[in-house]
Amino acid sequence: MPTAPKPDWVLRNASVIDGTGAPARTADIAIAGDRIAAVGALTDVTGASEVDVAGRVAAPGFIDVHTHDDRAVLSDPNMACKVSQGVTTVITGNCGISLAPLETDTAPPPPSDLIGHRPEHYFARFADYLDALDSEPPAVNVVAQVGHSTLRMGTMNGLDRAATPGEIAGMRARLEESLEAGAVGMSTGLFYPPANAAPTGEVVELAAALAPAGAIHSTHMRDETEHVLESLDETFEIGRRARVPVVISHHKCAGSPNHGRTRESLPRIEAARRAQPIALDVYPYVAGSTVLNPRRMMNASRVIVTWSKSHPEATGRDLSEIAASWGCSEAAAAERLQPAGAIYFIMDEGDVRRVLSSPFAMIGSDGLPHDSHPHPRLWGTFPRVLGHYARDLGLFPLEEAVRRMSGLSAAQFGLTDRGILRPGAYADLVVFDARTIADRSTWAEPTRPAAGIDLVMVNGRVVWRSGAGTGARPGRALRLQELGPKGRDREVTA
Ligand code: ZN
Ligand code: CU
């Protein structure tokens, strides 16, 4: 029998939580190259490097299914905000906005400015974007979607109307070319002005290109407030008519009149799931964050300015305070701050817990990496679910928390051999202390790294250790063609 090559790493005495929801068990983990070579009692194996991780959990690296990291993975490739949480893969292109395919000589309208505020941030072809990641890889793996608003911007001369049949054909050609290049799906942001005038049929005609390619559809729905149920129905209809798995982004019922209404929305989603593949993602906070829109403050009880081009000194301050000091209304202050971004306190804690507790909820940060004073979800989402919600509040077992940020997400997006800790899988993994893991980012100090994360590995290389990034950038741009079938989340349900 040929002797197996000596592993590069052996992690000893780990409490292994494998991402399927199965109970933790003690084992050693051997890593050779970019794969996990063995898991078990590996007494006669010696690694080039050995680490005793007794008392620590080893889990599959977390998959952040909802990000706006499209440009951050190129401009800040160490991605400390994510690897410091144990995240090893990010899914980009959410909420209708992506950096490709778009050729433009003007600054794109909000909310695209959250990911790219200059024409040179954009890529004419999706292949160019993925190639850029290949030549300058980040620390994390990247799975990229195409934004519907981005397709509209590249095809239409005005965005305040439905696309014509000719424009739909143009968008569909660009979408198909992007899928061929490796995009994994198309997102919409029907809530936002660049796509709000798009009727359901326009989205269906584009989404119909996804199913034959094995791609998925994700959506920041048209409405997450008063008409959230109608928006859910529209989302189900798009999935059904286009025969494509759908991901409902950052599910919430926003604005005080709608607090408690996840009691209606979640059963609605569960019922629809019996007939078609539907998933959702959620972040563990009662506040959202996006561009500051003076006409759409969403019944927020508090608004914090996250950036302002015209008044950078307002960053980090409450809008009410700014309005008082300027002697004007909050709407007028929001107008003067343009262009700008904000955090909106719009959710009910009970709703957040109800959505997090849903067995098909995937964890996605929705963090905004270019904001000067970002929402703390950018640095805190995953440790907050593990520490605050699973351990401290006992909302669900740790194994279940891990599954919702690894195995479930990998199955949904078809990430073969990721999101699971077993022999043969990619060595994307995180070692953390379940007793001390905690988010440290706050509304006042939003960029503090989490506590309790000991070691993070991507494709077999260490990217974070003992509170600091290593500078290694072993991430890969994963193409649709190398992924498995989507929408199979039931298979990993414990
Ligand atoms: Zn969104
Ligand atoms: Cu988003």
Short mmCIF file of C-alpha atoms and ligand atoms in Angstrom, two decimals:
data_model
loop_
_atom_site.label_atom_id
_atom_site.label_comp_id
_atom_site.label_asym_id
_atom_site.label_seq_id
_atom_site.Cartn_x
_atom_site.Cartn_y
_atom_site.Cartn_z
CA MET A 1 0.00 0.00 0.00
CA PRO A 2 1.50 3.38 -0.94
CA THR A 3 2.04 5.60 2.06
CA ALA A 4 -0.15 8.69 2.10
CA PRO A 5 1.80 11.96 1.82
CA LYS A 6 2.65 13.60 5.13
CA PRO A 7 -0.09 16.13 5.90
CA ASP A 8 0.80 19.82 6.05
CA TRP A 9 -1.26 20.26 9.19
CA VAL A 10 -2.74 18.15 11.94
CA LEU A 11 -5.18 19.82 14.32
CA ARG A 12 -5.35 17.65 17.45
CA ASN A 13 -8.28 16.99 19.79
CA ALA A 14 -10.75 19.29 18.06
CA SER A 15 -14.43 19.31 18.93
CA VAL A 16 -15.56 18.77 15.34
CA ILE A 17 -18.85 20.34 14.26
CA ASP A 18 -19.09 19.23 10.65
CA GLY A 19 -21.73 21.59 9.25
CA THR A 20 -24.47 19.00 8.72
CA GLY A 21 -26.11 19.65 12.10
CA ALA A 22 -24.67 16.40 13.54
CA PRO A 23 -23.53 16.57 17.19
CA ALA A 24 -19.96 17.63 17.95
CA ARG A 25 -17.39 14.84 18.35
CA THR A 26 -13.74 14.88 19.35
CA ALA A 27 -11.28 14.12 16.54
CA ASP A 28 -7.97 15.05 14.91
CA ILE A 29 -8.03 16.72 11.50
CA ALA A 30 -5.29 16.20 8.90
CA ILE A 31 -4.91 18.68 6.05
CA ALA A 32 -2.87 18.00 2.90
CA GLY A 33 -2.65 20.66 0.21
CA ASP A 34 -6.02 22.35 -0.17
CA ARG A 35 -8.06 19.41 1.17
CA ILE A 36 -8.96 17.73 4.42
CA ALA A 37 -7.11 14.41 4.27
CA ALA A 38 -8.54 12.66 7.33
CA VAL A 39 -10.75 13.19 10.37
CA GLY A 40 -10.56 10.80 13.34
CA ALA A 41 -8.09 9.42 15.89
CA LEU A 42 -4.94 10.04 13.84
CA THR A 43 -2.40 8.72 16.33
CA ASP A 44 0.05 7.37 13.74
CA VAL A 45 -0.03 10.46 11.52
CA THR A 46 2.33 13.39 11.96
CA GLY A 47 1.79 16.73 10.25
CA ALA A 48 4.47 19.16 9.09
CA SER A 49 2.74 21.50 11.54
CA GLU A 50 0.77 20.29 14.54
CA VAL A 51 -1.61 22.32 16.69
CA ASP A 52 -3.40 21.12 19.80
CA VAL A 53 -6.86 22.65 19.69
CA ALA A 54 -8.32 20.78 22.68
CA GLY A 55 -11.34 22.59 24.06
CA ARG A 56 -11.90 24.36 20.75
CA VAL A 57 -14.49 23.81 18.03
CA ALA A 58 -13.34 23.11 14.48
CA ALA A 59 -16.05 23.84 11.92
CA PRO A 60 -16.30 24.36 8.16
CA GLY A 61 -15.36 27.93 7.24
CA PHE A 62 -18.46 30.10 7.21
CA ILE A 63 -20.15 31.12 3.97
CA ASP A 64 -21.43 34.69 3.96
CA VAL A 65 -24.33 34.27 1.54
CA HIS A 66 -25.28 37.94 1.41
CA THR A 67 -22.45 40.37 0.81
CA HIS A 68 -21.61 43.54 -1.04
CA ASP A 69 -17.93 42.60 -1.10
CA ASP A 70 -17.74 42.81 -4.92
CA ARG A 71 -15.05 45.50 -4.90
CA ALA A 72 -13.67 44.92 -1.40
CA VAL A 73 -12.27 41.54 -2.47
CA LEU A 74 -10.14 43.46 -5.00
CA SER A 75 -9.41 46.69 -3.11
CA ASP A 76 -8.90 45.13 0.34
CA PRO A 77 -8.00 41.53 -0.52
CA ASN A 78 -7.02 40.51 3.02
CA MET A 79 -10.71 40.85 3.91
CA ALA A 80 -10.06 41.14 7.65
CA CYS A 81 -13.69 42.08 8.28
CA LYS A 82 -14.71 38.60 7.13
CA VAL A 83 -11.82 36.23 7.90
CA SER A 84 -11.75 37.61 11.48
CA GLN A 85 -15.25 36.08 11.86
CA GLY A 86 -14.32 32.70 10.37
CA VAL A 87 -15.83 33.49 6.97
CA THR A 88 -13.99 31.70 4.13
CA THR A 89 -16.39 32.25 1.20
CA VAL A 90 -18.44 35.31 0.25
CA ILE A 91 -21.35 35.51 -2.18
CA THR A 92 -21.37 38.84 -3.98
CA GLY A 93 -23.70 40.65 -6.36
CA ASN A 94 -26.69 40.92 -4.04
CA CYS A 95 -29.62 43.36 -3.99
CA GLY A 96 -29.52 43.89 -7.77
CA ILE A 97 -26.03 45.39 -7.90
CA SER A 98 -22.76 43.96 -9.23
CA LEU A 99 -19.58 45.39 -10.76
CA ALA A 100 -20.15 43.50 -14.02
CA PRO A 101 -21.20 43.50 -16.77
CA LEU A 102 -21.22 47.28 -17.11
CA GLU A 103 -19.40 49.76 -19.24
CA THR A 104 -20.15 53.32 -18.14
CA ASP A 105 -18.59 56.74 -18.22
CA THR A 106 -20.73 58.22 -15.46
CA ALA A 107 -21.02 57.36 -11.76
CA PRO A 108 -23.84 54.82 -11.44
CA PRO A 109 -26.88 55.81 -9.35
CA PRO A 110 -27.55 54.63 -5.76
CA PRO A 111 -27.46 51.99 -4.42
CA SER A 112 -24.69 50.95 -6.87
CA ASP A 113 -22.45 53.53 -5.22
CA LEU A 114 -22.31 51.19 -2.21
CA ILE A 115 -20.01 48.92 -4.22
CA GLY A 116 -18.57 51.18 -6.94
CA HIS A 117 -18.90 54.97 -7.10
CA ARG A 118 -16.57 55.50 -10.06
CA PRO A 119 -16.92 54.27 -13.67
CA GLU A 120 -13.51 52.59 -13.48
CA HIS A 121 -14.76 50.33 -10.69
CA TYR A 122 -16.88 48.44 -13.25
CA PHE A 123 -16.05 45.64 -15.68
CA ALA A 124 -17.50 45.46 -19.20
CA ARG A 125 -17.73 41.68 -19.14
CA PHE A 126 -18.36 39.34 -16.24
CA ALA A 127 -15.35 37.28 -17.33
CA ASP A 128 -13.16 40.37 -16.80
CA TYR A 129 -14.33 40.62 -13.19
CA LEU A 130 -13.61 36.95 -12.47
CA ASP A 131 -10.26 37.18 -14.27
CA ALA A 132 -9.31 40.14 -12.06
CA LEU A 133 -9.98 37.94 -9.01
CA ASP A 134 -7.88 35.15 -10.51
CA SER A 135 -4.90 37.43 -11.05
CA GLU A 136 -5.14 39.21 -7.68
CA PRO A 137 -6.86 36.68 -5.42
CA PRO A 138 -8.32 37.69 -2.07
CA ALA A 139 -8.08 35.79 1.21
CA VAL A 140 -11.59 34.37 0.76
CA ASN A 141 -13.34 32.40 -1.98
CA VAL A 142 -15.75 34.44 -4.10
CA VAL A 143 -19.04 33.28 -5.59
CA ALA A 144 -20.44 36.06 -7.77
CA GLN A 145 -23.94 36.93 -8.93
CA VAL A 146 -25.06 39.39 -11.62
CA GLY A 147 -27.23 42.31 -10.52
CA HIS A 148 -30.47 42.99 -12.41
CA SER A 149 -30.07 46.75 -11.80
CA THR A 150 -26.60 46.53 -13.30
CA LEU A 151 -28.04 44.82 -16.39
CA ARG A 152 -30.65 47.60 -16.63
CA MET A 153 -27.98 50.31 -16.37
CA GLY A 154 -25.99 48.74 -19.17
CA THR A 155 -28.96 48.32 -21.50
CA MET A 156 -31.55 51.07 -20.88
CA ASN A 157 -31.33 54.83 -21.34
CA GLY A 158 -33.76 55.51 -18.48
CA LEU A 159 -34.50 53.35 -15.45
CA ASP A 160 -37.88 54.74 -14.41
CA ARG A 161 -39.88 52.45 -16.69
CA ALA A 162 -40.32 48.83 -17.74
CA ALA A 163 -37.76 47.46 -20.18
CA THR A 164 -38.94 47.04 -23.79
CA PRO A 165 -38.84 43.57 -25.39
CA GLY A 166 -35.66 44.63 -27.20
CA GLU A 167 -34.04 45.75 -23.97
CA ILE A 168 -35.04 42.54 -22.23
CA ALA A 169 -33.37 40.60 -25.05
CA GLY A 170 -30.27 42.74 -24.61
CA MET A 171 -30.18 42.15 -20.85
CA ARG A 172 -30.77 38.46 -21.33
CA ALA A 173 -27.83 38.21 -23.72
CA ARG A 174 -25.60 39.93 -21.18
CA LEU A 175 -26.90 37.68 -18.42
CA GLU A 176 -26.30 34.54 -20.47
CA GLU A 177 -22.77 35.64 -21.30
CA SER A 178 -22.16 36.26 -17.57
CA LEU A 179 -23.47 32.80 -16.66
CA GLU A 180 -21.17 31.28 -19.26
CA ALA A 181 -18.28 33.16 -17.65
CA GLY A 182 -19.19 31.66 -14.26
CA ALA A 183 -21.76 33.89 -12.52
CA VAL A 184 -23.84 31.73 -10.17
CA GLY A 185 -27.09 33.64 -10.34
CA MET A 186 -28.96 36.90 -10.77
CA SER A 187 -30.10 39.13 -7.93
CA THR A 188 -32.77 41.81 -8.01
CA GLY A 189 -33.23 44.91 -5.89
CA LEU A 190 -36.82 45.71 -6.84
CA PHE A 191 -37.09 47.97 -3.79
CA TYR A 192 -34.54 50.40 -5.22
CA PRO A 193 -35.23 53.12 -7.81
CA PRO A 194 -33.07 51.59 -10.60
CA ALA A 195 -35.31 48.48 -10.66
CA ASN A 196 -38.53 49.56 -8.99
CA ALA A 197 -40.29 50.20 -12.32
CA ALA A 198 -39.45 46.69 -13.57
CA PRO A 199 -42.67 44.64 -13.70
CA THR A 200 -42.73 41.02 -12.54
CA GLY A 201 -42.72 39.82 -16.15
CA GLU A 202 -39.40 41.51 -16.90
CA VAL A 203 -37.75 39.64 -14.05
CA VAL A 204 -39.38 36.35 -15.09
CA GLU A 205 -38.06 36.66 -18.63
CA LEU A 206 -34.53 37.21 -17.35
CA ALA A 207 -34.74 34.63 -14.57
CA ALA A 208 -35.80 32.05 -17.15
CA ALA A 209 -32.19 32.10 -18.38
CA LEU A 210 -31.00 30.92 -14.95
CA ALA A 211 -32.62 27.51 -14.67
CA PRO A 212 -31.07 25.91 -17.80
CA ALA A 213 -27.64 27.04 -16.58
CA GLY A 214 -28.21 25.68 -13.06
CA ALA A 215 -28.03 29.17 -11.59
CA ILE A 216 -30.18 30.68 -8.82
CA HIS A 217 -32.15 33.86 -8.22
CA SER A 218 -31.90 36.04 -5.12
CA THR A 219 -33.99 39.07 -4.33
CA HIS A 220 -34.14 42.16 -2.20
CA MET A 221 -37.89 42.24 -2.60
CA ARG A 222 -40.01 45.15 -3.79
CA ASP A 223 -41.39 45.72 -0.31
CA GLU A 224 -40.38 44.57 3.17
CA THR A 225 -42.87 46.77 5.01
CA GLU A 226 -46.65 47.04 4.62
CA HIS A 227 -46.78 44.94 1.45
CA VAL A 228 -44.27 42.29 2.45
CA LEU A 229 -46.74 39.44 1.85
CA GLU A 230 -47.52 40.64 -1.68
CA SER A 231 -43.78 40.85 -2.32
CA LEU A 232 -43.35 37.28 -1.11
CA ASP A 233 -46.06 36.19 -3.54
CA GLU A 234 -44.30 38.04 -6.36
CA THR A 235 -41.05 36.29 -5.44
CA PHE A 236 -42.73 32.86 -5.42
CA GLU A 237 -44.33 33.65 -8.79
CA ILE A 238 -40.95 34.54 -10.32
CA GLY A 239 -39.47 31.30 -9.01
CA ARG A 240 -42.38 29.24 -10.30
CA ARG A 241 -42.66 30.83 -13.74
CA ALA A 242 -38.90 30.83 -14.30
CA ARG A 243 -38.55 27.40 -12.64
CA VAL A 244 -35.60 28.61 -10.60
CA PRO A 245 -34.62 28.28 -6.90
CA VAL A 246 -35.13 31.59 -5.13
CA VAL A 247 -33.33 33.14 -2.16
CA ILE A 248 -35.21 35.84 -0.22
CA SER A 249 -32.55 38.31 0.91
CA HIS A 250 -32.33 39.62 4.49
CA HIS A 251 -35.87 38.63 5.36
CA LYS A 252 -37.59 41.14 7.64
CA CYS A 253 -40.87 42.91 8.33
CA ALA A 254 -39.73 46.50 8.63
CA GLY A 255 -41.26 49.56 10.25
CA SER A 256 -43.08 49.61 13.58
CA PRO A 257 -46.58 48.95 12.10
CA ASN A 258 -45.21 45.67 10.72
CA HIS A 259 -43.43 44.42 13.80
CA GLY A 260 -44.46 40.87 14.65
CA ARG A 261 -45.53 40.10 11.10
CA THR A 262 -42.90 37.39 10.57
CA ARG A 263 -45.63 35.35 12.28
CA GLU A 264 -47.42 35.69 8.94
CA SER A 265 -44.47 35.79 6.53
CA LEU A 266 -42.60 32.69 7.73
CA PRO A 267 -45.61 30.33 7.48
CA ARG A 268 -46.26 31.81 4.01
CA ILE A 269 -42.71 30.92 2.96
CA GLU A 270 -42.93 27.47 4.57
CA ALA A 271 -46.14 26.72 2.65
CA ALA A 272 -44.59 27.82 -0.65
CA ARG A 273 -41.51 25.69 0.04
CA ARG A 274 -43.65 22.59 -0.25
CA ALA A 275 -44.13 23.36 -3.94
CA GLN A 276 -40.85 25.02 -5.02
CA PRO A 277 -37.27 25.61 -3.80
CA ILE A 278 -37.11 28.75 -1.65
CA ALA A 279 -34.48 29.80 0.84
CA LEU A 280 -33.79 32.96 2.82
CA ASP A 281 -30.93 34.77 4.47
CA VAL A 282 -30.90 36.91 7.60
CA TYR A 283 -28.49 39.03 9.66
CA PRO A 284 -28.70 39.11 13.48
CA TYR A 285 -29.55 42.79 14.14
CA VAL A 286 -32.66 44.95 14.48
CA ALA A 287 -31.25 47.64 12.19
CA GLY A 288 -30.69 47.58 8.44
CA SER A 289 -28.29 49.68 6.41
CA THR A 290 -28.22 51.06 2.90
CA VAL A 291 -28.04 54.39 1.09
CA LEU A 292 -29.65 57.38 2.85
CA ASN A 293 -32.84 58.16 0.96
CA PRO A 294 -34.67 61.27 2.23
CA ARG A 295 -37.97 59.99 0.80
CA ARG A 296 -37.70 56.48 2.19
CA MET A 297 -36.72 56.45 5.84
CA MET A 298 -38.77 53.33 6.40
CA ASN A 299 -40.41 54.32 9.71
CA ALA A 300 -37.05 54.00 11.47
CA SER A 301 -36.93 54.73 15.19
CA ARG A 302 -33.31 55.85 14.85
CA VAL A 303 -31.06 56.66 11.89
CA ILE A 304 -27.22 56.76 12.06
CA VAL A 305 -25.23 58.26 9.18
CA THR A 306 -22.65 55.76 7.87
CA TRP A 307 -21.07 58.03 5.25
CA SER A 308 -21.70 61.33 3.53
CA LYS A 309 -19.79 62.72 0.56
CA SER A 310 -20.99 66.27 1.15
CA HIS A 311 -20.68 66.27 4.98
CA PRO A 312 -18.09 63.67 6.02
CA GLU A 313 -18.08 65.18 9.54
CA ALA A 314 -21.64 63.81 10.02
CA THR A 315 -20.39 60.23 9.78
CA GLY A 316 -21.30 58.11 12.81
CA ARG A 317 -23.82 60.66 14.14
CA ASP A 318 -27.56 60.29 14.60
CA LEU A 319 -29.64 61.98 11.91
CA SER A 320 -31.93 63.49 14.58
CA GLU A 321 -28.94 65.17 16.23
CA ILE A 322 -27.67 66.52 12.92
CA ALA A 323 -31.14 67.85 12.04
CA ALA A 324 -31.42 69.54 15.47
CA SER A 325 -28.01 71.17 15.14
CA TRP A 326 -28.87 72.42 11.64
CA GLY A 327 -32.34 73.57 12.76
CA CYS A 328 -34.12 71.61 10.01
CA SER A 329 -36.25 68.49 9.57
CA GLU A 330 -34.62 65.06 9.34
CA ALA A 331 -35.74 64.79 5.71
CA ALA A 332 -34.09 68.13 4.92
CA ALA A 333 -30.92 67.04 6.74
CA ALA A 334 -30.92 63.78 4.78
CA GLU A 335 -31.19 65.82 1.58
CA ARG A 336 -28.22 68.00 2.53
CA LEU A 337 -26.09 64.94 3.40
CA GLN A 338 -26.40 63.44 -0.11
CA PRO A 339 -24.88 61.28 -1.37
CA ALA A 340 -24.87 59.33 1.86
CA GLY A 341 -25.56 56.05 3.64
CA ALA A 342 -27.33 55.18 6.87
CA ILE A 343 -28.23 52.59 9.47
CA TYR A 344 -31.98 52.36 10.06
CA PHE A 345 -33.49 50.87 13.23
CA ILE A 346 -36.56 49.30 11.65
CA MET A 347 -36.98 45.78 13.06
CA ASP A 348 -38.42 44.04 16.07
CA GLU A 349 -36.16 41.77 18.13
CA GLY A 350 -38.87 39.08 18.23
CA ASP A 351 -38.98 39.02 14.43
CA VAL A 352 -35.20 38.79 14.18
CA ARG A 353 -35.20 35.80 16.53
CA ARG A 354 -38.08 34.15 14.71
CA VAL A 355 -36.33 34.41 11.33
CA LEU A 356 -32.97 33.27 12.76
CA SER A 357 -34.75 30.27 14.29
CA SER A 358 -36.22 29.16 11.00
CA PRO A 359 -34.46 25.89 10.03
CA PHE A 360 -33.98 27.04 6.43
CA ALA A 361 -32.49 30.45 7.29
CA MET A 362 -28.94 30.98 6.05
CA ILE A 363 -26.75 33.59 7.72
CA GLY A 364 -25.70 36.50 5.52
CA SER A 365 -24.12 39.69 6.85
CA ASP A 366 -25.25 42.23 4.21
CA GLY A 367 -22.21 44.19 5.44
CA LEU A 368 -21.17 47.31 3.55
CA PRO A 369 -17.37 47.25 3.41
CA HIS A 370 -16.80 50.73 1.95
CA ASP A 371 -18.86 52.67 4.51
CA SER A 372 -16.78 54.96 6.74
CA HIS A 373 -18.81 54.05 9.84
CA PRO A 374 -20.33 50.71 8.81
CA HIS A 375 -23.19 48.79 10.38
CA PRO A 376 -21.54 46.43 12.93
CA ARG A 377 -22.89 43.43 10.98
CA LEU A 378 -19.88 43.80 8.65
CA TRP A 379 -17.51 42.60 11.41
CA GLY A 380 -19.89 40.88 13.82
CA THR A 381 -22.59 38.79 12.13
CA PHE A 382 -21.25 35.24 12.48
CA PRO A 383 -19.81 35.45 16.04
CA ARG A 384 -23.02 37.21 17.11
CA VAL A 385 -25.15 34.27 15.93
CA LEU A 386 -22.81 31.75 17.59
CA GLY A 387 -22.21 33.67 20.83
CA HIS A 388 -25.19 35.88 21.53
CA TYR A 389 -28.02 33.98 19.88
CA ALA A 390 -26.96 30.31 20.14
CA ARG A 391 -24.92 30.21 23.37
CA ASP A 392 -26.25 33.11 25.46
CA LEU A 393 -29.91 33.11 24.46
CA GLY A 394 -30.11 29.39 23.61
CA LEU A 395 -32.14 30.06 20.46
CA PHE A 396 -30.74 26.89 18.84
CA PRO A 397 -27.84 24.46 19.45
CA LEU A 398 -24.35 25.43 18.33
CA GLU A 399 -24.38 22.64 15.72
CA GLU A 400 -27.49 24.15 14.19
CA ALA A 401 -25.98 27.64 14.18
CA VAL A 402 -22.94 26.29 12.35
CA ARG A 403 -25.13 24.44 9.81
CA ARG A 404 -26.95 27.68 8.94
CA MET A 405 -23.65 29.34 8.09
CA SER A 406 -21.96 26.42 6.31
CA GLY A 407 -23.65 23.16 5.22
CA LEU A 408 -27.04 24.67 4.44
CA SER A 409 -25.52 27.57 2.52
CA ALA A 410 -23.14 25.35 0.51
CA ALA A 411 -26.01 23.06 -0.47
CA GLN A 412 -28.19 25.98 -1.49
CA PHE A 413 -25.53 27.48 -3.74
CA GLY A 414 -24.14 24.14 -4.92
CA LEU A 415 -20.68 24.70 -3.42
CA THR A 416 -19.37 21.17 -3.85
CA ASP A 417 -16.97 19.98 -1.11
CA ARG A 418 -17.34 23.16 0.90
CA GLY A 419 -19.42 24.04 3.95
CA ILE A 420 -18.73 20.59 5.35
CA LEU A 421 -15.84 19.26 7.42
CA ARG A 422 -15.05 15.75 6.20
CA PRO A 423 -12.23 13.93 4.39
CA GLY A 424 -11.99 15.05 0.78
CA ALA A 425 -13.62 18.44 1.34
CA TYR A 426 -11.67 21.64 0.78
CA ALA A 427 -9.76 22.73 3.86
CA ASP A 428 -11.85 25.86 4.48
CA LEU A 429 -12.20 25.81 8.24
CA VAL A 430 -12.41 27.81 11.43
CA VAL A 431 -11.25 26.97 14.94
CA PHE A 432 -13.04 28.91 17.69
CA ASP A 433 -13.73 28.88 21.41
CA ALA A 434 -17.44 28.26 21.93
CA ARG A 435 -17.23 29.68 25.47
CA THR A 436 -15.82 33.05 24.47
CA ILE A 437 -16.86 33.63 20.87
CA ALA A 438 -18.58 37.02 20.66
CA ASP A 439 -19.10 39.94 18.35
CA ARG A 440 -17.20 43.04 19.49
CA SER A 441 -18.37 45.48 16.84
CA THR A 442 -20.94 47.98 18.11
CA TRP A 443 -22.99 50.89 16.76
CA ALA A 444 -20.38 53.25 18.21
CA GLU A 445 -17.30 51.15 17.37
CA PRO A 446 -18.30 49.10 14.36
CA THR A 447 -14.95 47.74 13.16
CA ARG A 448 -13.70 45.83 16.21
CA PRO A 449 -12.80 42.21 15.35
CA ALA A 450 -14.73 39.42 17.08
CA ALA A 451 -13.44 37.55 20.13
CA GLY A 452 -12.86 33.80 20.28
CA ILE A 453 -11.68 33.05 16.72
CA ASP A 454 -8.35 31.21 16.93
CA LEU A 455 -7.52 30.01 13.44
CA VAL A 456 -9.06 30.37 9.98
CA MET A 457 -7.94 28.43 6.92
CA VAL A 458 -8.93 28.86 3.27
CA ASN A 459 -8.00 26.13 0.78
CA GLY A 460 -5.53 24.73 3.31
CA ARG A 461 -3.73 28.00 4.06
CA VAL A 462 -3.96 30.02 7.26
CA VAL A 463 -5.49 33.47 6.71
CA TRP A 464 -6.18 34.48 10.35
CA ARG A 465 -4.50 33.36 13.53
CA SER A 466 -4.57 34.60 17.15
CA GLY A 467 -6.28 37.88 16.37
CA ALA A 468 -4.43 38.89 13.21
CA GLY A 469 -4.51 38.32 9.47
CA THR A 470 -1.55 36.46 7.96
CA GLY A 471 -1.58 38.23 4.60
CA ALA A 472 -2.12 34.94 2.74
CA ARG A 473 -4.59 35.23 -0.13
CA PRO A 474 -5.54 31.67 -1.10
CA GLY A 475 -9.14 32.49 -2.13
CA ARG A 476 -10.57 31.41 -5.48
CA ALA A 477 -13.23 32.80 -7.77
CA LEU A 478 -15.59 29.83 -7.97
CA ARG A 479 -17.39 29.43 -11.31
CA LEU A 480 -20.91 28.17 -11.83
CA GLN A 481 -19.56 25.33 -13.96
CA GLU A 482 -17.66 23.80 -11.04
CA LEU A 483 -20.62 23.91 -8.67
CA GLY A 484 -23.19 21.18 -8.02
CA PRO A 485 -27.00 21.25 -8.27
CA LYS A 486 -28.80 23.99 -6.33
CA GLY A 487 -31.78 24.08 -4.04
CA ARG A 488 -31.08 20.78 -2.31
CA ASP A 489 -31.01 22.25 1.19
CA ARG A 490 -33.31 19.54 2.56
CA GLU A 491 -30.50 17.02 2.09
CA VAL A 492 -28.41 18.59 4.82
CA THR A 493 -31.29 19.26 7.19
CA ALA A 494 -30.50 17.36 10.37
ZN ZN B 1 -30.68 44.37 0.15
CU CU B 2 -27.75 43.62 0.49
#
